[in-house]
Amino acid sequence: MSKGIWKLKVKKDFSAAHQLRNYGGKCENMHGHNFGVEVEVKGNRLDSRVEILMDFKELKRDLSEVLETLDHKHLNSTEFFEHQNPSSENIARYIYKEMQKRVETEHVKMVYASVSEKDSSVASYSEE
């Protein structure tokens, strides 16, 4: 039997305001977005009892916990973005790192986290 990989993906959103320091345009002013977020995990072994990689419910709960730290906040005022720009790229990295702490095990690994300010503009972060 060939060795396969399973991938799970969940999506959520949050609303927040931010300002892009040193941008030199309108985005230096405080403005808000309804950010879309997508995260994906992967693994090569299913739980032997239930035969799932991980429970979608747990993955969604973990993402909700991470997004709660950002939702309805002025991102520049949060600890993580105090000294770095809350760009979509850096927000994606923040979500990835926080999810990594929560979901990674011997058999489950983060693949990526993506953040969109609108459907046509998506920033993703991975460590692959």
Coordinates of C-alpha atoms in Angstrom, one line a residue:
M1 CA 0.0 0.0 0.0
S2 CA 1.4 3.4 -0.9
K3 CA 2.0 6.0 1.7
G4 CA -0.3 8.9 1.4
I5 CA -0.8 12.3 2.9
W6 CA -4.1 13.7 4.3
K7 CA -4.8 17.4 4.4
L8 CA -7.4 19.3 6.3
K9 CA -8.4 22.9 5.7
V10 CA -10.7 25.2 7.6
K11 CA -11.8 28.8 7.1
K12 CA -12.9 31.6 9.4
D13 CA -12.8 35.3 9.4
F14 CA -12.3 38.2 11.8
S15 CA -12.6 42.0 11.7
A16 CA -9.9 44.4 12.8
A17 CA -8.3 47.7 12.1
H18 CA -4.7 48.4 11.3
Q19 CA -2.3 51.0 10.0
L20 CA 0.7 50.1 7.8
R21 CA 3.7 52.1 9.1
N22 CA 6.0 53.6 6.4
Y23 CA 3.5 52.8 3.7
G24 CA 3.5 56.3 2.2
G25 CA -0.2 56.2 1.2
K26 CA -3.7 55.9 2.4
C27 CA -3.0 52.6 4.2
E28 CA -0.9 54.5 6.7
N29 CA -4.2 55.8 8.1
M30 CA -6.2 53.6 10.4
H31 CA -8.6 51.5 8.4
G32 CA -10.4 48.2 8.8
H33 CA -10.9 44.9 7.0
N34 CA -13.0 41.8 7.3
F35 CA -10.1 39.4 7.0
G36 CA -10.6 35.9 5.7
V37 CA -8.4 33.2 7.1
E38 CA -7.7 29.7 5.9
V39 CA -5.4 27.2 7.5
E40 CA -4.3 23.8 6.4
V41 CA -2.7 20.9 8.3
K42 CA -1.4 17.6 7.0
G43 CA -0.4 14.2 8.2
N44 CA 0.5 10.7 7.0
R45 CA -1.2 8.7 9.7
L46 CA -4.8 8.5 10.8
D47 CA -5.9 7.9 14.3
S48 CA -6.2 4.1 14.6
R49 CA -9.5 4.2 16.5
V50 CA -11.6 6.8 14.6
E51 CA -9.5 6.9 11.4
I52 CA -9.3 10.7 11.2
L53 CA -6.2 12.9 11.0
M54 CA -7.7 15.2 13.6
D55 CA -11.2 16.4 14.4
F56 CA -12.4 19.3 12.3
K57 CA -14.1 20.6 15.4
E58 CA -10.7 20.8 17.2
L59 CA -9.0 22.5 14.3
K60 CA -11.8 25.1 14.1
R61 CA -11.7 25.6 17.8
D62 CA -8.0 26.2 17.8
L63 CA -8.3 28.7 14.9
S64 CA -11.1 30.5 16.7
E65 CA -8.9 30.9 19.8
V66 CA -6.1 32.4 17.7
L67 CA -8.4 34.8 15.9
E68 CA -10.0 35.9 19.2
T69 CA -6.6 37.6 19.9
L70 CA -7.1 39.7 16.7
D71 CA -10.8 40.1 16.3
H72 CA -12.2 43.6 16.8
K73 CA -8.8 44.9 17.8
H74 CA -6.5 47.7 16.5
L75 CA -3.8 45.3 15.4
N76 CA -1.0 47.9 15.8
S77 CA -1.8 48.0 19.6
T78 CA -1.5 44.2 20.1
E79 CA 1.7 42.9 21.5
F80 CA 2.7 40.9 18.4
F81 CA 2.3 43.9 16.1
E82 CA 3.7 46.6 18.4
H83 CA 7.0 46.6 16.5
Q84 CA 6.2 45.1 13.2
N85 CA 3.6 46.0 10.6
P86 CA 0.3 44.2 10.8
S87 CA 0.4 43.5 7.1
S88 CA -1.5 40.5 5.7
E89 CA 1.9 38.7 5.4
N90 CA 2.7 39.2 9.0
I91 CA -0.8 38.4 10.2
A92 CA -0.6 35.1 8.2
R93 CA 2.8 34.3 9.9
Y94 CA 1.3 35.1 13.3
I95 CA -1.7 32.8 12.8
Y96 CA 0.6 30.1 11.5
K97 CA 2.9 30.2 14.5
E98 CA 0.0 30.3 17.0
M99 CA -1.7 27.4 15.2
Q100 CA 1.5 25.5 15.1
K101 CA 1.7 25.6 18.9
R102 CA -1.8 24.3 19.2
V103 CA -2.1 21.6 16.6
E104 CA 1.3 20.1 15.7
T105 CA 2.0 16.6 17.0
E106 CA 4.2 13.8 15.9
H107 CA 1.6 13.1 13.1
V108 CA 0.0 16.5 12.4
K109 CA 1.9 19.4 10.9
M110 CA 0.9 22.9 9.8
V111 CA 1.0 23.4 6.0
Y112 CA 0.1 27.1 5.7
A113 CA -2.0 30.0 7.0
S114 CA -3.6 32.5 4.5
V115 CA -5.1 35.9 5.1
S116 CA -7.2 37.8 2.7
E117 CA -8.3 41.4 2.9
K118 CA -10.6 40.7 0.0
D119 CA -11.1 37.7 -2.3
S120 CA -8.7 39.0 -4.9
S121 CA -5.8 39.6 -2.4
V122 CA -4.4 36.7 -0.4
A123 CA -1.1 36.4 1.6
S124 CA 0.1 33.0 2.8
Y125 CA 2.8 31.8 5.1
S126 CA 4.3 28.4 5.4
E127 CA 7.6 26.8 6.5
E128 CA 7.8 24.2 3.9

